Short mmCIF file of C-alpha atoms in Angstrom, two decimals:
data_model
loop_
_atom_site.label_atom_id
_atom_site.label_comp_id
_atom_site.label_asym_id
_atom_site.label_seq_id
_atom_site.Cartn_x
_atom_site.Cartn_y
_atom_site.Cartn_z
CA UNK X 130 -25.20 -1.56 4.13
CA UNK X 131 -23.46 -4.11 6.31
CA UNK X 132 -25.83 -4.80 9.21
CA UNK X 133 -24.19 -5.98 12.41
CA UNK X 134 -25.90 -7.97 15.14
CA UNK X 135 -24.41 -7.00 18.51
CA UNK X 136 -22.73 -10.01 20.07
CA UNK X 137 -22.63 -11.95 16.79
CA UNK X 138 -20.24 -10.11 14.44
CA UNK X 139 -17.86 -12.44 12.63
CA UNK X 140 -14.22 -12.06 11.65
CA UNK X 141 -15.37 -11.80 8.03
CA UNK X 142 -17.71 -8.92 8.98
CA UNK X 143 -14.87 -7.08 10.66
CA UNK X 144 -12.48 -7.57 7.75
CA UNK X 145 -15.16 -6.34 5.34
CA UNK X 146 -15.47 -3.14 7.38
CA UNK X 147 -11.71 -2.64 7.50
CA UNK X 148 -11.17 -3.24 3.80
CA UNK X 149 -14.30 -1.39 2.61
CA UNK X 150 -15.86 2.04 2.68
CA UNK X 151 -19.59 1.29 2.69
CA UNK X 152 -22.12 2.13 5.41
CA UNK X 153 -22.27 0.06 8.58
CA UNK X 154 -25.18 -0.14 10.99
CA UNK X 155 -26.70 -2.15 13.80
CA UNK X 156 -29.64 -4.50 13.50
CA UNK X 157 -32.68 -2.40 14.56
CA UNK X 158 -33.69 -5.27 16.85
CA UNK X 159 -30.97 -4.04 19.23
CA UNK X 160 -32.81 -0.77 19.85
CA UNK X 161 -35.18 -1.97 22.59
CA UNK X 162 -32.38 -3.11 24.90
CA UNK X 163 -30.37 0.06 24.22
CA UNK X 164 -33.30 2.32 25.10
CA UNK X 165 -34.18 0.32 28.21
CA UNK X 166 -30.65 0.75 29.55
CA UNK X 167 -30.70 4.44 28.65
CA UNK X 168 -33.91 4.92 30.62
CA UNK X 169 -32.33 3.23 33.64
CA UNK X 170 -29.35 5.61 33.49
CA UNK X 171 -31.64 8.63 33.13
CA UNK X 172 -33.52 7.54 36.24
CA UNK X 173 -30.27 7.15 38.14
CA UNK X 174 -29.11 10.61 37.07
CA UNK X 175 -32.32 12.10 38.45
CA UNK X 176 -32.14 10.10 41.67
CA UNK X 177 -30.33 10.71 44.91
CA UNK X 178 -27.99 7.71 45.03
CA UNK X 179 -24.39 8.08 43.87
CA UNK X 180 -23.74 6.16 40.66
CA UNK X 181 -20.21 6.18 39.27
CA UNK X 182 -19.85 8.17 36.08
CA UNK X 183 -23.48 9.22 36.08
CA UNK X 184 -23.53 11.72 38.92
CA UNK X 185 -19.96 11.43 40.22
CA UNK X 186 -16.52 12.40 39.06
CA UNK X 187 -14.18 9.93 37.37
CA UNK X 188 -11.22 7.80 38.42
CA UNK X 189 -9.63 9.20 41.58
CA UNK X 190 -12.43 11.81 41.67
CA UNK X 191 -15.21 9.19 41.86
CA UNK X 192 -16.16 10.34 45.37
CA UNK X 193 -17.12 13.83 44.17
CA UNK X 194 -20.91 14.16 43.69
CA UNK X 195 -22.19 16.05 40.66
CA UNK X 196 -25.48 17.96 40.71
CA UNK X 197 -28.20 16.77 38.33
CA UNK X 198 -28.07 20.09 36.49
CA UNK X 199 -24.39 19.54 35.71
CA UNK X 200 -24.49 15.98 34.34
CA UNK X 201 -24.41 17.09 30.69
CA UNK X 202 -21.49 19.43 31.40
CA UNK X 203 -19.78 16.56 33.23
CA UNK X 204 -19.86 14.38 30.12
CA UNK X 205 -18.67 17.13 27.78
CA UNK X 206 -15.84 18.06 30.13
CA UNK X 207 -14.86 14.41 30.33
CA UNK X 208 -14.42 14.24 26.57
CA UNK X 209 -12.51 17.49 26.23
CA UNK X 210 -10.18 16.80 29.14
CA UNK X 211 -9.39 13.31 27.84
CA UNK X 212 -8.46 14.52 24.35
CA UNK X 213 -4.80 14.33 25.30
CA UNK X 214 -3.49 12.05 22.57
CA UNK X 215 -0.38 12.68 20.56
CA UNK X 216 1.44 11.27 17.55
CA UNK X 217 0.34 10.50 14.01
CA UNK X 218 -3.32 10.09 13.11
CA UNK X 219 -4.88 6.64 12.97
CA UNK X 220 -5.36 5.53 9.37
CA UNK X 221 -8.90 5.84 7.91
CA UNK X 222 -9.55 2.10 7.55
CA UNK X 223 -8.73 1.35 11.18
CA UNK X 224 -10.67 4.43 12.31
CA UNK X 225 -13.76 3.04 10.55
CA UNK X 226 -13.24 -0.32 12.22
CA UNK X 227 -12.83 1.31 15.64
CA UNK X 228 -16.13 3.18 15.19
CA UNK X 229 -17.89 0.00 14.10
CA UNK X 230 -16.53 -1.83 17.16
CA UNK X 231 -17.95 0.93 19.35
CA UNK X 232 -21.32 0.40 17.67
CA UNK X 233 -21.16 -3.30 18.50
CA UNK X 234 -20.34 -2.61 22.14
CA UNK X 235 -23.02 0.04 22.65
CA UNK X 236 -25.56 -2.09 20.79
CA UNK X 237 -25.50 -4.81 23.45
CA UNK X 238 -27.75 -2.60 25.58
CA UNK X 239 -25.58 -2.46 28.69
CA UNK X 240 -23.94 0.94 28.26
CA UNK X 241 -26.88 3.24 28.90
CA UNK X 242 -26.57 5.46 25.82
CA UNK X 243 -29.51 6.74 23.77
CA UNK X 244 -30.13 5.25 20.33
CA UNK X 245 -29.45 8.75 18.99
CA UNK X 246 -25.76 8.32 19.87
CA UNK X 247 -25.57 5.05 17.97
CA UNK X 248 -27.36 6.61 15.00
CA UNK X 249 -24.80 9.43 14.91
CA UNK X 250 -21.88 7.01 14.65
CA UNK X 251 -23.75 5.15 11.89
CA UNK X 252 -24.37 8.41 10.03
CA UNK X 253 -20.73 9.46 10.30
CA UNK X 254 -19.64 6.12 8.85
CA UNK X 255 -22.22 6.32 6.07
CA UNK X 256 -21.23 9.87 5.10
CA UNK X 257 -17.49 9.40 5.46
CA UNK X 258 -16.86 11.66 8.46
CA UNK X 259 -13.91 10.08 10.23
CA UNK X 260 -12.47 11.57 13.43
CA UNK X 261 -8.75 12.35 13.50
CA UNK X 262 -7.43 10.16 16.31
CA UNK X 263 -3.81 10.45 17.53
CA UNK X 264 -2.37 6.97 17.99
CA UNK X 265 -0.39 7.55 21.19
CA UNK X 266 -1.72 8.11 24.68
CA UNK X 267 -3.49 4.93 25.77
CA UNK X 268 -2.09 2.49 28.33
CA UNK X 269 -4.92 0.04 27.67
CA UNK X 270 -6.83 0.22 30.93
CA UNK X 271 -9.85 2.26 31.89
CA UNK X 272 -10.23 1.74 28.18
CA UNK X 273 -8.41 3.47 25.35
CA UNK X 274 -9.35 6.78 26.94
CA UNK X 275 -7.44 9.36 24.93
CA UNK X 276 -7.96 7.84 21.46
CA UNK X 277 -11.67 7.24 22.04
CA UNK X 278 -12.04 10.75 23.47
CA UNK X 279 -10.73 12.13 20.18
CA UNK X 280 -13.24 9.93 18.35
CA UNK X 281 -16.06 11.20 20.55
CA UNK X 282 -14.95 14.84 20.35
CA UNK X 283 -15.61 14.81 16.62
CA UNK X 284 -19.19 13.76 17.34
CA UNK X 285 -19.48 16.91 19.48
CA UNK X 286 -18.03 19.11 16.74
CA UNK X 287 -14.69 19.40 18.55
CA UNK X 288 -11.24 18.46 17.33
CA UNK X 289 -10.63 17.43 13.73
CA UNK X 290 -12.16 15.02 11.24
CA UNK X 291 -11.55 13.80 7.70
CA UNK X 292 -14.20 14.23 5.04
CA UNK X 293 -13.80 13.51 1.34
CA UNK X 294 -10.04 13.18 1.71
CA UNK X 295 -9.55 16.47 3.56
CA UNK X 296 -8.77 17.14 7.21
CA UNK X 297 -10.75 19.99 8.74
CA UNK X 298 -12.34 21.08 12.03
CA UNK X 299 -14.84 18.44 13.08
CA UNK X 300 -17.68 20.94 13.19
CA UNK X 301 -17.01 21.83 9.55
CA UNK X 302 -16.84 18.14 8.54
CA UNK X 303 -20.16 17.41 10.24
CA UNK X 304 -21.79 20.41 8.60
CA UNK X 305 -20.42 19.49 5.18
CA UNK X 306 -21.90 16.01 5.58
CA UNK X 307 -25.25 17.40 6.71
CA UNK X 308 -24.87 16.34 10.34
CA UNK X 309 -25.21 18.30 13.57
CA UNK X 310 -23.03 17.85 16.67
CA UNK X 311 -24.53 15.54 19.26
CA UNK X 312 -25.18 16.64 22.87
CA UNK X 313 -24.25 13.94 25.36
CA UNK X 314 -26.60 12.77 28.08
CA UNK X 315 -25.79 11.13 31.42
CA UNK X 316 -22.99 8.53 31.23
CA UNK X 317 -22.79 8.76 27.44
CA UNK X 318 -19.34 10.31 27.34
CA UNK X 319 -18.03 7.66 29.69
CA UNK X 320 -19.62 4.89 27.62
CA UNK X 321 -17.96 6.23 24.48
CA UNK X 322 -14.41 6.55 25.84
CA UNK X 323 -14.35 3.50 28.10
CA UNK X 324 -13.57 0.41 26.08
CA UNK X 325 -10.89 -1.35 24.08
CA UNK X 326 -12.09 -0.49 20.56
CA UNK X 327 -8.96 1.44 19.55
CA UNK X 328 -6.51 -1.30 20.52
CA UNK X 329 -8.82 -4.05 19.24
CA UNK X 330 -9.15 -2.33 15.86
CA UNK X 331 -5.37 -2.04 15.55
CA UNK X 332 -4.87 -5.67 16.51
CA UNK X 333 -7.52 -6.82 14.04
CA UNK X 334 -5.97 -4.77 11.23
CA UNK X 335 -2.62 -6.46 11.91
CA UNK X 336 -4.31 -9.85 12.07
CA UNK X 337 -5.86 -9.35 8.63
CA UNK X 338 -2.56 -8.29 7.09
CA UNK X 339 -0.57 -10.81 9.09
CA UNK X 340 -2.74 -13.68 7.91
CA UNK X 341 -2.19 -12.62 4.31
CA UNK X 342 1.56 -12.51 4.92
CA UNK X 343 1.55 -15.93 6.58
CA UNK X 344 -0.40 -17.39 3.67
CA UNK X 345 1.94 -15.73 1.18
CA UNK X 346 4.88 -17.35 2.97
CA UNK X 347 3.56 -20.76 1.92
CA UNK X 348 3.75 -19.64 -1.70
CA UNK X 349 7.20 -18.07 -1.46
CA UNK X 350 8.54 -21.06 0.49
CA UNK X 351 7.45 -23.44 -2.27
CA UNK X 352 9.00 -21.23 -4.93
CA UNK X 353 12.21 -21.04 -2.88
CA UNK X 354 12.25 -24.83 -2.52
CA UNK X 355 12.19 -25.21 -6.29
CA UNK X 356 14.79 -22.46 -6.69
CA UNK X 357 17.34 -24.37 -4.58
CA UNK X 358 16.11 -27.73 -5.95
CA UNK X 359 14.92 -28.76 -2.52
CA UNK X 360 12.90 -31.80 -1.57
CA UNK X 361 9.16 -32.06 -1.06
CA UNK X 362 9.56 -35.26 0.99
CA UNK X 363 9.25 -33.34 4.31
CA UNK X 364 5.71 -32.36 3.21
CA UNK X 365 4.50 -35.99 3.37
CA UNK X 366 1.10 -36.09 5.08
CA UNK X 367 2.12 -38.91 7.40
CA UNK X 368 4.84 -36.84 9.04
CA UNK X 369 2.42 -34.10 10.01
CA UNK X 370 -0.43 -36.37 11.01
CA UNK X 371 1.86 -37.97 13.57
CA UNK X 372 2.38 -34.61 15.26
CA UNK X 373 -1.26 -33.59 15.01
CA UNK X 374 -1.19 -29.79 15.01
CA UNK X 375 -3.91 -28.41 12.75
CA UNK X 376 -1.88 -25.54 11.32
CA UNK X 377 1.10 -27.75 10.52
CA UNK X 378 -1.11 -30.32 8.79
CA UNK X 379 -2.88 -27.67 6.72
CA UNK X 380 0.31 -25.84 5.76
CA UNK X 381 1.97 -29.06 4.62
CA UNK X 382 -1.12 -29.96 2.61
CA UNK X 383 -1.24 -26.58 0.93
CA UNK X 384 2.46 -26.76 0.09
CA UNK X 385 2.14 -30.27 -1.34
CA UNK X 386 -0.60 -29.03 -3.65
CA UNK X 387 1.41 -25.98 -4.69
CA UNK X 388 4.49 -28.06 -5.57
CA UNK X 389 2.73 -30.93 -7.30
CA UNK X 390 4.06 -31.82 -10.76
CA UNK X 391 7.04 -29.49 -10.63
CA UNK X 392 9.50 -30.51 -13.36
CA UNK X 393 12.27 -28.94 -11.30
CA UNK X 394 11.46 -31.22 -8.37
CA UNK X 395 11.10 -34.30 -10.56
CA UNK X 396 14.49 -33.66 -12.17
CA UNK X 397 16.46 -34.49 -9.02
CA UNK X 398 14.45 -37.24 -7.33
CA UNK X 399 17.22 -39.64 -8.32
CA UNK X 400 20.97 -39.11 -8.02
CA UNK X 401 20.84 -36.09 -5.69
CA UNK X 402 23.75 -36.38 -3.25
CA UNK X 403 22.08 -34.15 -0.67
CA UNK X 404 20.32 -36.05 2.10
CA UNK X 405 18.41 -33.24 3.79
CA UNK X 406 17.62 -29.59 3.17
CA UNK X 407 18.31 -26.89 5.77
CA UNK X 408 15.58 -26.25 8.32
CA UNK X 409 14.28 -23.14 6.57
CA UNK X 410 13.11 -25.43 3.75
CA UNK X 411 12.42 -28.63 5.66
CA UNK X 412 10.62 -27.14 8.67
CA UNK X 413 8.38 -24.57 6.98
CA UNK X 414 5.20 -26.54 7.86
CA UNK X 415 6.22 -26.76 11.51
CA UNK X 416 7.07 -23.05 11.80
CA UNK X 417 4.41 -21.52 9.56
CA UNK X 418 1.87 -24.01 10.89
CA UNK X 419 2.57 -22.95 14.46
CA UNK X 420 2.21 -19.31 13.38
CA UNK X 421 -1.13 -20.11 11.72
CA UNK X 422 -2.37 -21.76 14.91
CA UNK X 423 -1.26 -18.77 16.97
CA UNK X 424 -2.94 -16.31 14.62
CA UNK X 425 -6.15 -18.32 14.82
CA UNK X 426 -6.00 -18.29 18.62
CA UNK X 427 -5.51 -14.52 18.59
CA UNK X 428 -8.35 -14.16 16.08
CA UNK X 429 -10.74 -15.99 18.41
CA UNK X 430 -9.80 -13.65 21.27
CA UNK X 431 -10.27 -10.56 19.12
CA UNK X 432 -13.65 -11.65 17.75
CA UNK X 433 -14.85 -12.19 21.32
CA UNK X 434 -13.50 -8.76 22.27
CA UNK X 435 -15.10 -7.14 19.23
CA UNK X 436 -18.50 -8.37 20.39
CA UNK X 437 -17.92 -7.50 24.05
CA UNK X 438 -19.20 -4.69 26.24
CA UNK X 439 -16.07 -3.05 27.62
CA UNK X 440 -17.15 0.22 29.21
CA UNK X 441 -17.98 0.94 32.85
CA UNK X 442 -20.30 1.00 34.74
CA UNK X 443 -22.69 -1.44 33.06
CA UNK X 444 -26.46 -1.61 33.14
CA UNK X 445 -27.48 -5.15 34.06
CA UNK X 446 -31.20 -5.48 34.69
CA UNK X 447 -32.19 -2.79 37.18
CA UNK X 448 -28.65 -2.46 38.51
CA UNK X 449 -25.81 -0.21 37.38
CA UNK X 450 -22.65 -2.07 38.30
CA UNK X 451 -19.04 -0.93 38.32
CA UNK X 452 -16.50 -3.49 37.09
CA UNK X 453 -13.37 -3.69 34.97
CA UNK X 454 -14.27 -4.86 31.47
CA UNK X 455 -12.28 -1.92 30.10
CA UNK X 456 -8.99 -3.61 31.02
CA UNK X 457 -7.25 -4.54 27.79
CA UNK X 458 -5.33 -7.63 28.94
CA UNK X 459 -6.99 -10.03 26.44
CA UNK X 460 -6.15 -7.66 23.57
CA UNK X 461 -2.60 -7.18 24.84
CA UNK X 462 -2.07 -10.94 24.96
CA UNK X 463 -3.54 -11.34 21.46
CA UNK X 464 -1.28 -8.58 20.13
CA UNK X 465 1.79 -10.25 21.64
CA UNK X 466 0.75 -13.57 20.09
CA UNK X 467 0.37 -11.95 16.67
CA UNK X 468 3.79 -10.35 17.10
CA UNK X 469 5.40 -13.73 17.79
CA UNK X 470 3.81 -15.22 14.68
CA UNK X 471 4.87 -12.31 12.45
CA UNK X 472 8.44 -12.42 13.75
CA UNK X 473 8.83 -16.16 13.16
CA UNK X 474 7.27 -16.18 9.69
CA UNK X 475 9.77 -13.49 8.76
CA UNK X 476 12.69 -15.18 10.48
CA UNK X 477 12.41 -18.44 8.55
CA UNK X 478 11.69 -16.62 5.28
CA UNK X 479 14.82 -14.52 5.72
CA UNK X 480 16.90 -17.66 6.07
CA UNK X 481 15.53 -18.88 2.74
CA UNK X 482 16.65 -15.60 1.15
CA UNK X 483 20.11 -16.11 2.65
CA UNK X 484 20.13 -19.68 1.35
CA UNK X 485 19.34 -18.65 -2.21
CA UNK X 486 22.03 -15.96 -2.47
CA UNK X 487 24.78 -18.20 -1.05
CA UNK X 488 26.39 -20.33 -3.80
CA UNK X 489 27.67 -22.78 -1.21
CA UNK X 490 24.10 -23.67 -0.22
CA UNK X 491 21.90 -22.87 -3.22
CA UNK X 492 22.79 -25.94 -5.31
CA UNK X 493 24.64 -24.24 -8.14
CA UNK X 494 22.76 -20.95 -8.35
CA UNK X 495 25.09 -18.05 -9.17
CA UNK X 496 26.31 -15.92 -6.25
CA UNK X 497 23.67 -13.41 -5.16
CA UNK X 498 21.49 -14.59 -8.05
CA UNK X 499 23.16 -12.38 -10.63
CA UNK X 500 24.23 -13.72 -14.05
CA UNK X 501 27.49 -11.76 -13.86
CA UNK X 502 28.73 -11.87 -10.25
CA UNK X 503 31.61 -9.56 -9.38
CA UNK X 504 30.72 -6.89 -11.87
CA UNK X 505 27.21 -7.06 -10.42
CA UNK X 506 26.17 -7.53 -6.80
CA UNK X 507 22.66 -8.79 -7.54
CA UNK X 508 20.56 -9.39 -4.43
CA UNK X 509 23.50 -9.05 -2.01
CA UNK X 510 22.17 -6.00 -0.17
CA UNK X 511 18.52 -6.92 -0.60
CA UNK X 512 19.35 -9.91 1.59
CA UNK X 513 20.99 -7.58 4.11
CA UNK X 514 17.80 -5.51 4.15
CA UNK X 515 15.77 -8.60 5.00
CA UNK X 516 18.20 -9.37 7.82
CA UNK X 517 17.74 -5.86 9.20
CA UNK X 518 13.96 -6.11 9.04
CA UNK X 519 13.96 -9.59 10.56
CA UNK X 520 16.06 -8.34 13.47
CA UNK X 521 13.83 -5.32 13.96
CA UNK X 522 10.79 -7.56 14.11
CA UNK X 523 12.51 -9.77 16.70
CA UNK X 524 12.94 -6.73 18.94
CA UNK X 525 9.37 -5.60 18.34
CA UNK X 526 8.09 -9.08 19.21
CA UNK X 527 9.15 -8.68 22.83
CA UNK X 528 5.97 -8.68 24.94
CA UNK X 529 4.14 -5.48 25.76
CA UNK X 530 1.57 -7.16 28.01
CA UNK X 531 4.12 -7.78 30.75
CA UNK X 532 4.64 -4.05 31.17
CA UNK X 533 2.51 -1.94 33.50
CA UNK X 534 2.68 1.40 35.23
CA UNK X 535 0.25 2.96 37.72
CA UNK X 536 -1.77 5.94 36.49
CA UNK X 537 -4.51 8.29 37.71
CA UNK X 538 -3.02 8.78 41.17
CA UNK X 539 -2.71 5.01 41.64
CA UNK X 540 -6.44 4.40 41.15
CA UNK X 541 -5.59 2.63 37.89
CA UNK X 542 -2.61 0.76 39.26
CA UNK X 543 -2.29 -2.06 36.72
CA UNK X 544 -2.64 -1.49 32.99
CA UNK X 545 -2.36 -3.71 29.91
CA UNK X 546 -0.37 -1.66 27.37
CA UNK X 547 -2.68 -3.17 24.74
CA UNK X 548 -2.72 -0.04 22.60
CA UNK X 549 0.95 0.19 21.77
CA UNK X 550 1.16 -3.60 21.82
CA UNK X 551 -1.30 -3.55 18.93
CA UNK X 552 0.12 -0.43 17.29
CA UNK X 553 3.62 -1.88 16.90
CA UNK X 554 2.14 -4.69 14.81
CA UNK X 555 1.67 -2.30 11.88
CA UNK X 556 5.43 -1.82 11.60
CA UNK X 557 5.98 -5.55 11.91
CA UNK X 558 3.56 -6.29 9.06
CA UNK X 559 5.31 -3.73 6.83
CA UNK X 560 8.68 -5.33 7.59
CA UNK X 561 7.37 -8.84 6.99
CA UNK X 562 5.85 -7.90 3.64
CA UNK X 563 9.24 -6.65 2.46
CA UNK X 564 11.00 -9.82 3.64
CA UNK X 565 8.50 -11.97 1.77
CA UNK X 566 8.65 -9.69 -1.26
CA UNK X 567 12.42 -10.11 -1.43
CA UNK X 568 12.02 -13.86 -1.03
CA UNK X 569 9.57 -13.84 -3.95
CA UNK X 570 12.06 -11.94 -6.14
CA UNK X 571 14.97 -14.21 -5.23
CA UNK X 572 12.91 -17.36 -5.68
CA UNK X 573 11.64 -16.19 -9.08
CA UNK X 574 15.20 -15.43 -10.17
CA UNK X 575 16.39 -18.80 -8.90
CA UNK X 576 13.60 -20.74 -10.61
CA UNK X 577 14.35 -18.96 -13.88
CA UNK X 578 17.98 -20.05 -13.62
CA UNK X 579 16.67 -23.65 -13.70
CA UNK X 580 15.27 -23.22 -17.24
CA UNK X 581 14.32 -25.07 -19.34
CA UNK X 582 12.93 -26.93 -16.33
CA UNK X 583 9.65 -25.46 -15.11
CA UNK X 584 8.18 -25.05 -11.67
CA UNK X 585 4.75 -26.52 -10.83
CA UNK X 586 1.51 -25.57 -12.61
CA UNK X 587 0.25 -23.84 -9.43
CA UNK X 588 3.44 -21.78 -9.06
CA UNK X 589 3.77 -20.67 -12.68
CA UNK X 590 1.01 -18.05 -12.33
CA UNK X 591 2.82 -16.78 -9.24
CA UNK X 592 6.00 -16.39 -11.26
CA UNK X 593 4.02 -14.55 -13.94
CA UNK X 594 2.50 -12.21 -11.35
CA UNK X 595 5.95 -11.40 -9.97
CA UNK X 596 7.31 -10.72 -13.43
CA UNK X 597 4.34 -8.53 -14.32
CA UNK X 598 5.46 -6.20 -11.55
CA UNK X 599 9.25 -6.66 -11.45
CA UNK X 600 11.44 -7.80 -14.38
CA UNK X 601 14.32 -10.26 -13.91
CA UNK X 602 17.51 -8.77 -12.48
CA UNK X 603 20.28 -8.80 -15.08
CA UNK X 604 22.60 -5.83 -14.78
CA UNK X 605 22.50 -4.11 -11.39
CA UNK X 606 19.83 -1.43 -11.05
CA UNK X 607 18.17 0.61 -8.32
CA UNK X 608 16.50 -2.10 -6.24
CA UNK X 609 14.37 -0.12 -3.78
CA UNK X 610 11.46 0.31 -6.25
CA UNK X 611 11.56 -3.42 -7.01
CA UNK X 612 11.37 -4.22 -3.29
CA UNK X 613 8.43 -1.85 -2.84
CA UNK X 614 6.52 -3.42 -5.74
CA UNK X 615 7.24 -6.92 -4.47
CA UNK X 616 6.05 -6.01 -0.96
CA UNK X 617 2.85 -4.64 -2.50
CA UNK X 618 2.25 -8.02 -4.18
CA UNK X 619 2.35 -9.56 -0.72
CA UNK X 620 0.12 -7.02 1.00
CA UNK X 621 -2.55 -6.79 -1.68
CA UNK X 622 -2.93 -10.57 -1.94
CA UNK X 623 -1.73 -10.87 -5.54
CA UNK X 624 0.60 -13.80 -4.86
CA UNK X 625 -1.96 -15.67 -2.74
CA UNK X 626 -4.58 -15.21 -5.47
CA UNK X 627 -2.18 -16.29 -8.21
CA UNK X 628 -1.46 -19.49 -6.30
CA UNK X 629 -5.15 -20.18 -5.69
CA UNK X 630 -4.78 -20.05 -1.89
CA UNK X 631 -7.61 -17.60 -1.28
CA UNK X 632 -9.63 -20.26 0.55
CA UNK X 633 -6.91 -20.67 3.20
CA UNK X 634 -8.72 -18.71 5.91
CA UNK X 635 -8.29 -18.01 9.63
#
């Protein structure tokens, strides 16, 4: 079991949860603080003073007092009324991550829930009971209310859940896994649905895939450089040291290592009439390096958020204080930053695809990389597909965090839009993987046209991995399956592993 320490989970922990299926639990040392806060909430529920969310209504109805006998009903009604999501279901991996993030938040001992609630989430993760959570309905303030309500409803035996690959009523899934529905105590429903765990999980999932895409782009860029017989001079360490950006320096260093001892490169060090390569070759360290730096900045924000307490009110010492930690602005900003990085990695990669299929720019490669142009169209329309996906990602990269609309009768009058800001990243990652997959296919074809000259020792295994999945393009054939297989090589890390870049981490 992966044991998490509240407040100290790492990015590697979170990626392990997202990519895996094993049990996840909190360090038992967190229990004392959790139970102390729960006792404080129980005392408040039995007392005469109004405490938001404990013995009052919610949002615009916060001034309505609730009798002590009705506090359990209050929490159940809260969950059922907030199950107003719509759209497709959140994927299982991100659902698991969302539940683990909720564990981390509750485990800090400021939310006032009983340990029994935490244990139920742990048991659901261990036994594979995953709530069905519609992905639309959150505006990213007052927490991801609708998505987290659907998560919580499954704990109550309401709504739907997945178990052993099947979707069924949540009560049936719990029973099949040997679990009983949980009954919520004072404030527990509010603690479960307040928070940014839905949007944070989506942003983290995109970060993990986006980082893999960005790393893959270093590999495909090097292969493309050899395909067009480009220069490695712009990778010189001195150039990048003079600018000083960490990502740029590291990207240039990785690319120098990948291209070292390429016979293709060595063949045109002398007598090449070209003075400079186009920017898509020459400026890859500057562009991909900036994207790497931005992804790292977003990662730092998301790790902080993953370890944060983001519900309301919070138990701090003897006080129960109402604040606004549920506002998703940090996540919205991080999602917008990830979107910018994904769009730019794809934009410069698409220009390399265009470069390779254009005989006026590719240094004597055949038009559209086909051995018989005219009769065959080769990669002509594959390049058009990358242009379409690049343009779509540009539109999707427009900021979501600058949008807001008042909700809940103007009580919640500024919201973050973090949820759909993070959700749109999934589409962007899919698009980027296809762009990079097409670049890999074009670059492999171009390098093979340079035979008998060989690419570098580090890039030859990459070429072999591409060819293990997709054969060279001779006569025209149905290309969509080739593009899908190439995109899979990007998303599953095959090309990064083949190049030995697995240690290039965020």
